[in-house]
PDB file of C-alpha atoms in Angstrom:
ATOM      1  CA  MET A  52      42.679  56.651 162.177  1.00 56.00           C
ATOM      2  CA  ASP A  53      41.536  60.154 160.548  1.00 73.00           C
ATOM      3  CA  GLN A  54      44.787  62.092 161.478  1.00 80.00           C
ATOM      4  CA  LYS A  55      43.006  65.163 159.997  1.00 87.00           C
ATOM      5  CA  ALA A  56      40.467  65.024 162.264  1.00 84.00           C
ATOM      6  CA  ILE A  57      42.110  64.598 165.299  1.00 88.00           C
ATOM      7  CA  ALA A  58      44.537  68.016 164.284  1.00 90.00           C
ATOM      8  CA  THR A  59      41.881  69.612 164.211  1.00 91.00           C
ATOM      9  CA  GLU A  60      40.354  68.537 167.848  1.00 92.00           C
ATOM     10  CA  LEU A  61      44.051  69.239 168.875  1.00 94.00           C
ATOM     11  CA  ASN A  62      44.385  72.308 167.015  1.00 94.00           C
ATOM     12  CA  ARG A  63      41.155  73.564 168.472  1.00 94.00           C
ATOM     13  CA  PHE A  64      42.729  72.286 172.364  1.00 95.00           C
ATOM     14  CA  ILE A  65      45.566  74.214 172.028  1.00 96.00           C
ATOM     15  CA  SER A  66      43.989  77.409 170.531  1.00 94.00           C
ATOM     16  CA  ARG A  67      41.665  77.798 173.980  1.00 94.00           C
ATOM     17  CA  VAL A  68      43.819  77.554 176.219  1.00 95.00           C
ATOM     18  CA  THR A  69      46.686  78.619 174.886  1.00 95.00           C
ATOM     19  CA  ARG A  70      44.699  82.239 174.173  1.00 93.00           C
ATOM     20  CA  ASN A  71      44.300  83.115 178.142  1.00 89.00           C
ATOM     21  CA  LEU A  72      47.223  79.847 180.388  1.00 93.00           C
ATOM     22  CA  PRO A  73      50.905  80.545 181.214  1.00 93.00           C
ATOM     23  CA  ILE A  74      50.593  76.915 177.901  1.00 96.00           C
ATOM     24  CA  ARG A  75      55.099  76.201 177.494  1.00 96.00           C
ATOM     25  CA  HIS A  76      54.498  73.690 176.579  1.00 97.00           C
ATOM     26  CA  ILE A  77      52.480  70.562 175.225  1.00 97.00           C
ATOM     27  CA  ILE A  78      53.130  66.486 174.183  1.00 98.00           C
ATOM     28  CA  LEU A  79      50.759  64.359 173.577  1.00 97.00           C
ATOM     29  CA  PHE A  80      51.276  61.424 174.860  1.00 97.00           C
ATOM     30  CA  GLY A  81      49.779  57.287 174.709  1.00 94.00           C
ATOM     31  CA  SER A  82      48.512  56.135 171.628  1.00 92.00           C
ATOM     32  CA  PHE A  83      47.990  58.997 169.254  1.00 91.00           C
ATOM     33  CA  ALA A  84      51.184  59.728 169.644  1.00 92.00           C
ATOM     34  CA  LYS A  85      52.447  56.039 169.368  1.00 91.00           C
ATOM     35  CA  ASN A  86      49.417  55.841 166.074  1.00 88.00           C
ATOM     36  CA  SER A  87      47.843  53.374 167.225  1.00 88.00           C
ATOM     37  CA  GLY A  88      45.090  55.345 168.085  1.00 87.00           C
ATOM     38  CA  ARG A  89      40.836  54.057 167.489  1.00 87.00           C
ATOM     39  CA  ASP A  90      38.110  55.687 167.162  1.00 83.00           C
ATOM     40  CA  ASP A  91      37.218  54.545 171.189  1.00 86.00           C
ATOM     41  CA  SER A  92      40.618  56.130 171.877  1.00 89.00           C
ATOM     42  CA  ASP A  93      41.030  59.380 174.558  1.00 92.00           C
ATOM     43  CA  ILE A  94      43.343  62.277 173.453  1.00 94.00           C
ATOM     44  CA  ASP A  95      45.994  62.410 175.823  1.00 96.00           C
ATOM     45  CA  LEU A  96      48.314  65.594 177.098  1.00 98.00           C
ATOM     46  CA  LEU A  97      50.847  67.103 178.741  1.00 98.00           C
ATOM     47  CA  VAL A  98      50.782  70.378 179.273  1.00 98.00           C
ATOM     48  CA  LEU A  99      53.987  72.477 180.873  1.00 97.00           C
ATOM     49  CA  GLY A 100      53.545  75.948 181.871  1.00 95.00           C
ATOM     50  CA  ASP A 101      54.142  78.779 184.020  1.00 92.00           C
ATOM     51  CA  PHE A 102      51.139  77.663 186.407  1.00 89.00           C
ATOM     52  CA  LYS A 103      53.082  78.618 190.107  1.00 81.00           C
ATOM     53  CA  THR A 104      54.390  82.831 188.917  1.00 74.00           C
ATOM     54  CA  ASN A 105      50.657  82.749 187.492  1.00 74.00           C
ATOM     55  CA  GLN A 106      49.849  81.784 191.241  1.00 80.00           C
ATOM     56  CA  ILE A 107      47.076  78.433 189.276  1.00 82.00           C
ATOM     57  CA  ASN A 108      47.643  75.914 192.381  1.00 86.00           C
ATOM     58  CA  ASP A 109      45.422  72.743 190.911  1.00 91.00           C
ATOM     59  CA  PRO A 110      47.001  73.332 186.789  1.00 93.00           C
ATOM     60  CA  THR A 111      44.612  70.353 185.807  1.00 92.00           C
ATOM     61  CA  ARG A 112      41.574  71.536 186.739  1.00 92.00           C
ATOM     62  CA  ALA A 113      42.460  75.571 185.597  1.00 92.00           C
ATOM     63  CA  LEU A 114      42.768  73.624 181.827  1.00 94.00           C
ATOM     64  CA  TYR A 115      39.531  71.389 182.287  1.00 93.00           C
ATOM     65  CA  GLU A 116      38.302  74.467 183.042  1.00 92.00           C
ATOM     66  CA  THR A 117      39.134  76.484 180.308  1.00 92.00           C
ATOM     67  CA  TYR A 118      38.581  73.301 177.149  1.00 93.00           C
ATOM     68  CA  CYS A 119      35.912  71.471 178.992  1.00 90.00           C
ATOM     69  CA  ASP A 120      33.176  72.937 176.743  1.00 90.00           C
ATOM     70  CA  LEU A 121      34.566  72.125 173.407  1.00 88.00           C
ATOM     71  CA  ASN A 122      32.819  69.623 171.557  1.00 85.00           C
ATOM     72  CA  SER A 123      35.646  67.330 170.842  1.00 84.00           C
ATOM     73  CA  LYS A 124      35.170  63.413 169.340  1.00 84.00           C
ATOM     74  CA  HIS A 125      37.486  62.182 171.728  1.00 86.00           C
ATOM     75  CA  GLN A 126      37.972  62.290 175.378  1.00 91.00           C
ATOM     76  CA  LEU A 127      39.819  64.698 176.139  1.00 93.00           C
ATOM     77  CA  HIS A 128      42.367  62.964 178.861  1.00 94.00           C
ATOM     78  CA  VAL A 129      44.741  66.352 180.300  1.00 96.00           C
ATOM     79  CA  ILE A 130      46.937  66.617 182.576  1.00 96.00           C
ATOM     80  CA  GLY A 131      48.980  70.035 183.784  1.00 96.00           C
ATOM     81  CA  LEU A 132      52.180  70.503 185.596  1.00 95.00           C
ATOM     82  CA  ASN A 133      54.580  72.966 186.722  1.00 94.00           C
ATOM     83  CA  VAL A 134      58.016  73.561 183.812  1.00 93.00           C
ATOM     84  CA  ASP A 135      60.043  72.854 186.860  1.00 92.00           C
ATOM     85  CA  GLU A 136      57.881  69.878 188.107  1.00 92.00           C
ATOM     86  CA  TYR A 137      58.047  67.602 184.433  1.00 94.00           C
ATOM     87  CA  GLU A 138      62.113  69.175 184.549  1.00 92.00           C
ATOM     88  CA  ASN A 139      63.177  67.675 188.145  1.00 92.00           C
ATOM     89  CA  LYS A 140      60.801  64.774 188.443  1.00 89.00           C
ATOM     90  CA  THR A 141      62.106  61.526 187.869  1.00 87.00           C
ATOM     91  CA  ASP A 142      60.355  59.473 189.987  1.00 90.00           C
ATOM     92  CA  SER A 143      57.377  59.226 187.757  1.00 92.00           C
ATOM     93  CA  ILE A 144      56.910  55.844 185.526  1.00 94.00           C
ATOM     94  CA  THR A 145      53.884  58.655 183.502  1.00 93.00           C
ATOM     95  CA  LEU A 146      56.722  60.642 182.877  1.00 95.00           C
ATOM     96  CA  THR A 147      59.080  58.733 182.023  1.00 94.00           C
ATOM     97  CA  SER A 148      57.296  56.981 179.365  1.00 94.00           C
ATOM     98  CA  ILE A 149      55.986  60.789 178.226  1.00 96.00           C
ATOM     99  CA  ARG A 150      60.304  62.087 178.452  1.00 95.00           C
ATOM    100  CA  ASN A 151      61.062  58.996 175.996  1.00 95.00           C
ATOM    101  CA  THR A 152      57.260  58.446 173.287  1.00 95.00           C
ATOM    102  CA  GLY A 153      55.453  61.633 173.620  1.00 97.00           C
ATOM    103  CA  LYS A 154      55.257  64.000 171.084  1.00 97.00           C
ATOM    104  CA  THR A 155      55.344  67.470 171.015  1.00 96.00           C
ATOM    105  CA  ILE A 156      53.179  69.471 168.984  1.00 96.00           C
ATOM    106  CA  PHE A 157      53.201  72.750 171.030  1.00 97.00           C
ATOM    107  CA  LEU A 158      56.442  74.923 171.498  1.00 96.00           C
ATOM    108  CA  ALA A 159      55.858  79.154 173.304  1.00 93.00           C
ATOM    109  CA  GLN A 160      58.142  81.427 171.205  1.00 79.00           C
ATOM    110  CA  ASN A 161      59.793  83.214 173.181  1.00 51.00           C
ATOM    111  CA  ARG A 162      57.502  83.264 176.123  1.00 47.00           C
ATOM    112  CA  ILE A 163      57.905  84.995 179.494  1.00 39.00           C
TER     113      ILE A 163
END
């Protein structure tokens, strides 16, 4: 797997979604976070932000509308959550797995 190509795709995604959305943290999870991604693997991302305070009711949809026209070799599977939902939700197997094996690829600095 070409790590440089994956990094380029991730950087394009990060640039796009952080431009106009209140993004605080992006976590790569799944096969690429475990360095086992293949050519046919999708890229799994959890995007955390201050969506409620910016009156965004469906963060996953808002994210999709922002990145859907990116030309990417891999399909992007993106979950959007408010930061407080991520921090307070303890009964989700998916979020527990992300907390244990996910890799931070973006962390906003001095974001209010």
